[in-house]
Each structure stands twice: as structure tokens, then as C-alpha cells.
């Protein structure tokens, strides 16, 4: 399991609008968006080099603007060998380079 936090100098509403770009970047499946609670949850595929992950991304208000709290957990297995952090960083990069942000 990995938890990664990142801050952005934009309002939470703008960051929320960019979340689908992050889901697409990590090839997330079956995303569930809960705007009232401010989070999205989705999963990644099981593959040759991946056990698959369940990912929850929460948008938070910060003094500087907004932030993301990304939590990943394996669907199967015990050690993710850094895969969760790689997924989180790829998600952050996609959201940070979105025109809405």
C-alpha cells in the first residue's frame, strides 16, 4: 500500500475537473466519482508485471489551493515493489499537465 500527497496552486473545483485525465493516464477501470465526498476510486488491470491496484484519490482544500491524497492497495499479493507510487506519480503528472489546472 502506498499513500502519496501532492499540492496544486489551483482551487479544488479545477483539480476535480482534471481527475478524469489522471484516470485515463494510468488506464484506470470502472472509475466511481463521488463529488460530494470529493474522491474518485478505480482499479488497474492485472498484468504480466502487475498484480493490479485499487486506487482512491481524494481532493482536499489547502491554504495554497488544493491537494491530492492518493492511496493505492494491491488487489492480489503482498508486496507491490513500488508500483503504487509509480501509479500515483503518473496520475499526478497527468493531472498537473491538464489545461483545466
CSV table of N, CA and C in Angstrom, one decimal:
chain,number,residue,atom,x,y,z
A,1,UNK,N,0.8,-1.2,0.0
A,1,UNK,CA,0.0,0.0,0.0
A,1,UNK,C,0.9,1.2,0.0
A,2,UNK,N,0.5,2.2,-0.8
A,2,UNK,CA,1.2,3.5,-0.9
A,2,UNK,C,0.3,4.6,-0.7
A,3,UNK,N,0.7,5.7,-0.1
A,3,UNK,CA,0.0,6.9,0.0
A,3,UNK,C,0.9,8.0,-0.4
A,4,UNK,N,0.4,8.8,-1.4
A,4,UNK,CA,1.2,10.0,-1.9
A,4,UNK,C,0.3,11.2,-1.8
A,5,UNK,N,0.9,12.3,-1.4
A,5,UNK,CA,0.2,13.6,-1.3
A,5,UNK,C,0.9,14.6,-2.3
A,6,UNK,N,0.1,15.4,-2.9
A,6,UNK,CA,0.7,16.4,-3.8
A,6,UNK,C,-0.2,17.7,-3.7
A,7,UNK,N,0.4,18.9,-3.7
A,7,UNK,CA,-0.4,20.1,-3.7
A,7,UNK,C,-0.3,20.8,-5.0
A,8,UNK,N,-1.4,21.6,-5.3
A,8,UNK,CA,-1.5,22.3,-6.5
A,8,UNK,C,-2.0,23.8,-6.2
A,9,UNK,N,-1.5,24.8,-6.9
A,9,UNK,CA,-2.0,26.1,-6.7
A,9,UNK,C,-3.2,26.5,-7.4
A,10,UNK,N,-4.2,25.6,-7.4
A,10,UNK,CA,-5.5,25.9,-8.1
A,10,UNK,C,-6.6,25.5,-7.1
A,11,UNK,N,-7.8,26.1,-7.3
A,11,UNK,CA,-8.9,25.7,-6.5
A,11,UNK,C,-9.3,24.2,-6.6
A,12,UNK,N,-9.9,23.7,-5.6
A,12,UNK,CA,-10.3,22.2,-5.6
A,12,UNK,C,-11.2,21.9,-6.8
A,13,UNK,N,-12.1,22.8,-7.2
A,13,UNK,CA,-13.0,22.6,-8.2
A,13,UNK,C,-12.3,22.3,-9.6
A,14,UNK,N,-11.2,23.1,-9.8
A,14,UNK,CA,-10.4,22.9,-11.0
A,14,UNK,C,-9.7,21.6,-11.0
A,15,UNK,N,-9.2,21.3,-9.9
A,15,UNK,CA,-8.5,20.0,-9.7
A,15,UNK,C,-9.4,18.8,-9.9
A,16,UNK,N,-10.6,19.0,-9.4
A,16,UNK,CA,-11.6,17.9,-9.6
A,16,UNK,C,-11.9,17.7,-11.1
A,17,UNK,N,-12.0,18.7,-11.8
A,17,UNK,CA,-12.3,18.6,-13.3
A,17,UNK,C,-11.2,17.9,-14.0
A,18,UNK,N,-10.0,17.9,-13.5
A,18,UNK,CA,-8.8,17.3,-14.2
A,18,UNK,C,-8.6,15.8,-13.8
A,19,UNK,N,-9.4,15.3,-12.8
A,19,UNK,CA,-9.2,13.9,-12.4
A,19,UNK,C,-9.4,12.9,-13.5
A,20,UNK,N,-10.4,13.0,-14.4
A,20,UNK,CA,-10.5,12.0,-15.5
A,20,UNK,C,-9.2,11.9,-16.3
A,21,UNK,N,-8.4,12.9,-16.5
A,21,UNK,CA,-7.2,12.8,-17.2
A,21,UNK,C,-6.2,11.9,-16.5
A,22,UNK,N,-6.2,12.0,-15.2
A,22,UNK,CA,-5.3,11.1,-14.4
A,22,UNK,C,-5.8,9.7,-14.5
A,23,UNK,N,-7.1,9.4,-14.4
A,23,UNK,CA,-7.6,8.1,-14.5
A,23,UNK,C,-7.2,7.5,-15.9
A,24,UNK,N,-7.4,8.3,-16.9
A,24,UNK,CA,-7.0,7.8,-18.3
A,24,UNK,C,-5.5,7.5,-18.4
A,25,UNK,N,-4.7,8.3,-17.8
A,25,UNK,CA,-3.2,8.2,-17.9
A,25,UNK,C,-2.7,6.9,-17.3
A,26,UNK,N,-3.4,6.4,-16.2
A,26,UNK,CA,-3.0,5.2,-15.6
A,26,UNK,C,-3.8,4.0,-16.0
A,27,UNK,N,-4.7,4.2,-17.0
A,27,UNK,CA,-5.5,3.2,-17.6
A,27,UNK,C,-6.5,2.6,-16.5
A,28,UNK,N,-7.0,3.5,-15.7
A,28,UNK,CA,-8.0,3.1,-14.7
A,28,UNK,C,-9.2,2.5,-15.2
A,29,UNK,N,-9.8,1.6,-14.5
A,29,UNK,CA,-11.0,0.9,-15.0
A,29,UNK,C,-12.1,1.2,-14.0
A,30,UNK,N,-13.3,1.3,-14.5
A,30,UNK,CA,-14.5,1.4,-13.6
A,30,UNK,C,-14.4,2.5,-12.6
A,31,UNK,N,-14.1,3.8,-13.0
A,31,UNK,CA,-14.0,4.9,-12.0
A,31,UNK,C,-15.3,5.2,-11.4
A,32,UNK,N,-15.3,5.5,-10.1
A,32,UNK,CA,-16.5,5.9,-9.4
A,32,UNK,C,-16.2,7.3,-8.8
A,33,UNK,N,-16.9,8.3,-9.3
A,33,UNK,CA,-16.7,9.7,-8.8
A,33,UNK,C,-17.7,10.1,-7.8
A,34,UNK,N,-17.3,10.5,-6.6
A,34,UNK,CA,-18.2,11.0,-5.6
A,34,UNK,C,-17.9,12.4,-5.3
A,35,UNK,N,-18.6,13.3,-6.0
A,35,UNK,CA,-18.3,14.8,-5.9
A,35,UNK,C,-18.6,15.3,-4.5
A,36,UNK,N,-19.6,14.8,-3.9
A,36,UNK,CA,-20.0,15.3,-2.5
A,36,UNK,C,-18.9,15.0,-1.5
A,37,UNK,N,-18.3,13.8,-1.6
A,37,UNK,CA,-17.2,13.5,-0.7
A,37,UNK,C,-15.8,13.9,-1.3
A,38,UNK,N,-15.7,14.2,-2.6
A,38,UNK,CA,-14.5,14.7,-3.2
A,38,UNK,C,-13.5,13.6,-3.5
A,39,UNK,N,-13.9,12.5,-3.9
A,39,UNK,CA,-13.0,11.4,-4.2
A,39,UNK,C,-13.4,10.6,-5.5
A,40,UNK,N,-12.4,10.0,-6.1
A,40,UNK,CA,-12.6,9.0,-7.1
A,40,UNK,C,-11.9,7.7,-6.8
A,41,UNK,N,-12.5,6.6,-7.1
A,41,UNK,CA,-11.9,5.3,-6.8
A,41,UNK,C,-12.0,4.5,-8.1
A,42,UNK,N,-10.9,3.8,-8.4
A,42,UNK,CA,-10.9,3.0,-9.6
A,42,UNK,C,-9.8,1.9,-9.4
A,43,UNK,N,-9.7,1.0,-10.4
A,43,UNK,CA,-8.7,-0.1,-10.3
A,43,UNK,C,-7.9,-0.1,-11.6
A,44,UNK,N,-6.7,-0.8,-11.4
A,44,UNK,CA,-5.9,-1.0,-12.6
A,44,UNK,C,-5.9,-2.5,-12.9
A,45,UNK,N,-5.5,-2.8,-14.1
A,45,UNK,CA,-5.5,-4.2,-14.6
A,45,UNK,C,-4.4,-5.1,-13.9
A,46,UNK,N,-4.8,-6.4,-13.8
A,46,UNK,CA,-3.8,-7.4,-13.5
A,46,UNK,C,-3.0,-7.7,-14.8
A,47,UNK,N,-1.7,-7.7,-14.7
A,47,UNK,CA,-0.9,-8.0,-15.9
A,47,UNK,C,0.3,-8.8,-15.6
A,48,UNK,N,1.2,-8.9,-16.6
A,48,UNK,CA,2.4,-9.7,-16.5
A,48,UNK,C,3.3,-9.1,-15.4
A,49,UNK,N,3.4,-7.8,-15.3
A,49,UNK,CA,4.3,-7.2,-14.3
A,49,UNK,C,3.5,-6.4,-13.2
A,50,UNK,N,2.2,-6.7,-13.1
A,50,UNK,CA,1.4,-6.0,-12.1
A,50,UNK,C,0.3,-6.9,-11.5
A,51,UNK,N,0.1,-6.8,-10.2
A,51,UNK,CA,-0.9,-7.6,-9.6
A,51,UNK,C,-2.3,-6.8,-9.7
A,52,UNK,N,-2.2,-5.6,-10.2
A,52,UNK,CA,-3.4,-4.8,-10.2
A,52,UNK,C,-3.5,-4.0,-8.9
A,53,UNK,N,-4.1,-2.8,-9.0
A,53,UNK,CA,-4.2,-2.0,-7.8
A,53,UNK,C,-5.6,-1.4,-7.7
A,54,UNK,N,-6.0,-1.1,-6.5
A,54,UNK,CA,-7.2,-0.4,-6.2
A,54,UNK,C,-6.7,1.0,-5.8
A,55,UNK,N,-7.2,2.1,-6.4
A,55,UNK,CA,-6.7,3.4,-6.2
A,55,UNK,C,-7.8,4.3,-5.8
A,56,UNK,N,-7.6,5.1,-4.7
A,56,UNK,CA,-8.5,6.1,-4.2
A,56,UNK,C,-7.8,7.4,-4.2
A,57,UNK,N,-8.4,8.4,-4.9
A,57,UNK,CA,-7.8,9.8,-5.0
A,57,UNK,C,-8.8,10.7,-4.3
A,58,UNK,N,-8.4,11.5,-3.3
A,58,UNK,CA,-9.2,12.5,-2.6
A,58,UNK,C,-8.7,13.9,-2.9
A,59,UNK,N,-9.6,14.8,-3.3
A,59,UNK,CA,-9.2,16.2,-3.5
A,59,UNK,C,-9.5,16.9,-2.1
A,60,UNK,N,-8.4,17.6,-1.7
A,60,UNK,CA,-8.5,18.3,-0.4
A,60,UNK,C,-8.2,19.8,-0.6
A,61,UNK,N,-8.9,20.7,0.2
A,61,UNK,CA,-8.6,22.1,0.2
A,61,UNK,C,-7.4,22.3,1.0
A,62,UNK,N,-6.4,23.1,0.5
A,62,UNK,CA,-5.2,23.5,1.3
A,62,UNK,C,-5.1,25.0,1.3
A,63,UNK,N,-4.2,25.6,2.2
A,63,UNK,CA,-4.0,27.0,2.2
A,63,UNK,C,-3.5,27.6,0.8
A,64,UNK,N,-2.7,26.7,0.1
A,64,UNK,CA,-2.2,27.2,-1.2
A,64,UNK,C,-3.1,27.0,-2.3
A,65,UNK,N,-4.2,26.2,-2.1
A,65,UNK,CA,-5.2,26.0,-3.2
A,65,UNK,C,-5.9,24.6,-3.0
A,66,UNK,N,-5.2,23.5,-3.5
A,66,UNK,CA,-5.8,22.2,-3.3
A,66,UNK,C,-4.7,21.2,-3.3
A,67,UNK,N,-5.1,20.0,-2.9
A,67,UNK,CA,-4.2,18.9,-2.9
A,67,UNK,C,-4.8,17.6,-3.2
A,68,UNK,N,-4.0,16.6,-3.6
A,68,UNK,CA,-4.5,15.2,-3.8
A,68,UNK,C,-3.9,14.3,-2.8
A,69,UNK,N,-4.7,13.4,-2.3
A,69,UNK,CA,-4.2,12.3,-1.4
A,69,UNK,C,-4.5,11.0,-2.2
A,70,UNK,N,-3.5,10.3,-2.7
A,70,UNK,CA,-3.7,9.2,-3.5
A,70,UNK,C,-3.2,7.9,-2.7
A,71,UNK,N,-4.2,7.0,-2.5
A,71,UNK,CA,-3.9,5.8,-1.8
A,71,UNK,C,-4.1,4.6,-2.7
A,72,UNK,N,-3.1,3.7,-2.8
A,72,UNK,CA,-3.1,2.5,-3.6
A,72,UNK,C,-3.0,1.3,-2.7
A,73,UNK,N,-3.7,0.2,-3.2
A,73,UNK,CA,-3.5,-1.1,-2.5
A,73,UNK,C,-3.6,-2.2,-3.5
A,74,UNK,N,-2.9,-3.2,-3.3
A,74,UNK,CA,-2.9,-4.4,-4.2
A,74,UNK,C,-4.2,-5.1,-4.2
A,75,UNK,N,-4.6,-5.5,-5.3
A,75,UNK,CA,-5.8,-6.4,-5.4
A,75,UNK,C,-5.4,-7.8,-5.0
A,76,UNK,N,-4.2,-8.2,-5.3
A,76,UNK,CA,-3.7,-9.5,-5.0
A,76,UNK,C,-2.2,-9.5,-4.8
A,77,UNK,N,-1.7,-10.1,-3.8
A,77,UNK,CA,-0.3,-10.1,-3.5
A,77,UNK,C,0.0,-9.4,-2.2
A,78,UNK,N,1.3,-9.4,-1.8
A,78,UNK,CA,1.7,-8.8,-0.6
A,78,UNK,C,2.7,-7.6,-0.7
A,79,UNK,N,3.5,-7.6,-1.8
A,79,UNK,CA,4.5,-6.6,-2.0
A,79,UNK,C,4.2,-6.0,-3.4
A,80,UNK,N,4.1,-4.6,-3.4
A,80,UNK,CA,3.9,-4.0,-4.7
A,80,UNK,C,5.1,-3.5,-5.5
A,81,UNK,N,6.3,-3.7,-4.8
A,81,UNK,CA,7.6,-3.3,-5.4
A,81,UNK,C,7.6,-1.9,-6.0
A,82,UNK,N,6.9,-1.0,-5.4
A,82,UNK,CA,6.9,0.4,-5.8
A,82,UNK,C,5.9,0.8,-6.9
A,83,UNK,N,5.1,-0.2,-7.3
A,83,UNK,CA,4.1,0.0,-8.3
A,83,UNK,C,3.1,1.1,-7.9
A,84,UNK,N,2.6,1.1,-6.6
A,84,UNK,CA,1.6,2.1,-6.2
A,84,UNK,C,2.1,3.5,-6.3
A,85,UNK,N,3.4,3.7,-5.9
A,85,UNK,CA,4.0,5.1,-6.1
A,85,UNK,C,4.1,5.5,-7.5
A,86,UNK,N,4.5,4.5,-8.4
A,86,UNK,CA,4.6,4.8,-9.8
A,86,UNK,C,3.2,5.2,-10.4
A,87,UNK,N,2.2,4.5,-10.0
A,87,UNK,CA,0.9,4.9,-10.4
A,87,UNK,C,0.5,6.3,-10.0
A,88,UNK,N,0.7,6.6,-8.7
A,88,UNK,CA,0.4,7.9,-8.1
A,88,UNK,C,1.1,9.0,-8.8
A,89,UNK,N,2.4,8.8,-9.1
A,89,UNK,CA,3.2,9.8,-9.8
A,89,UNK,C,2.7,10.1,-11.2
A,90,UNK,N,2.4,9.0,-11.9
A,90,UNK,CA,1.9,9.1,-13.2
A,90,UNK,C,0.5,9.9,-13.2
A,91,UNK,N,-0.3,9.6,-12.3
A,91,UNK,CA,-1.6,10.2,-12.1
A,91,UNK,C,-1.4,11.7,-11.9
A,92,UNK,N,-0.5,12.1,-11.0
A,92,UNK,CA,-0.2,13.5,-10.6
A,92,UNK,C,0.3,14.2,-11.9
A,93,UNK,N,1.2,13.6,-12.6
A,93,UNK,CA,1.8,14.2,-13.8
A,93,UNK,C,0.7,14.5,-14.8
A,94,UNK,N,-0.3,13.6,-15.0
A,94,UNK,CA,-1.3,13.8,-16.0
A,94,UNK,C,-2.3,14.9,-15.5
A,95,UNK,N,-2.6,15.0,-14.2
A,95,UNK,CA,-3.5,16.0,-13.7
A,95,UNK,C,-2.8,17.4,-13.7
A,96,UNK,N,-1.5,17.4,-13.4
A,96,UNK,CA,-0.8,18.7,-13.4
A,96,UNK,C,-0.5,19.3,-14.8
A,97,UNK,N,-0.6,18.5,-15.8
A,97,UNK,CA,-0.4,19.0,-17.2
A,97,UNK,C,-1.7,19.2,-17.9
A,98,UNK,N,-2.8,19.2,-17.2
A,98,UNK,CA,-4.1,19.3,-17.8
A,98,UNK,C,-4.4,20.8,-18.0
A,99,UNK,N,-5.0,21.2,-19.1
A,99,UNK,CA,-5.3,22.7,-19.3
A,99,UNK,C,-6.3,23.2,-18.2
A,100,UNK,N,-7.1,22.3,-17.7
A,100,UNK,CA,-8.1,22.8,-16.6
A,100,UNK,C,-7.4,23.2,-15.4
A,101,UNK,N,-6.2,22.7,-15.1
A,101,UNK,CA,-5.5,23.0,-13.9
A,101,UNK,C,-4.6,24.2,-14.1
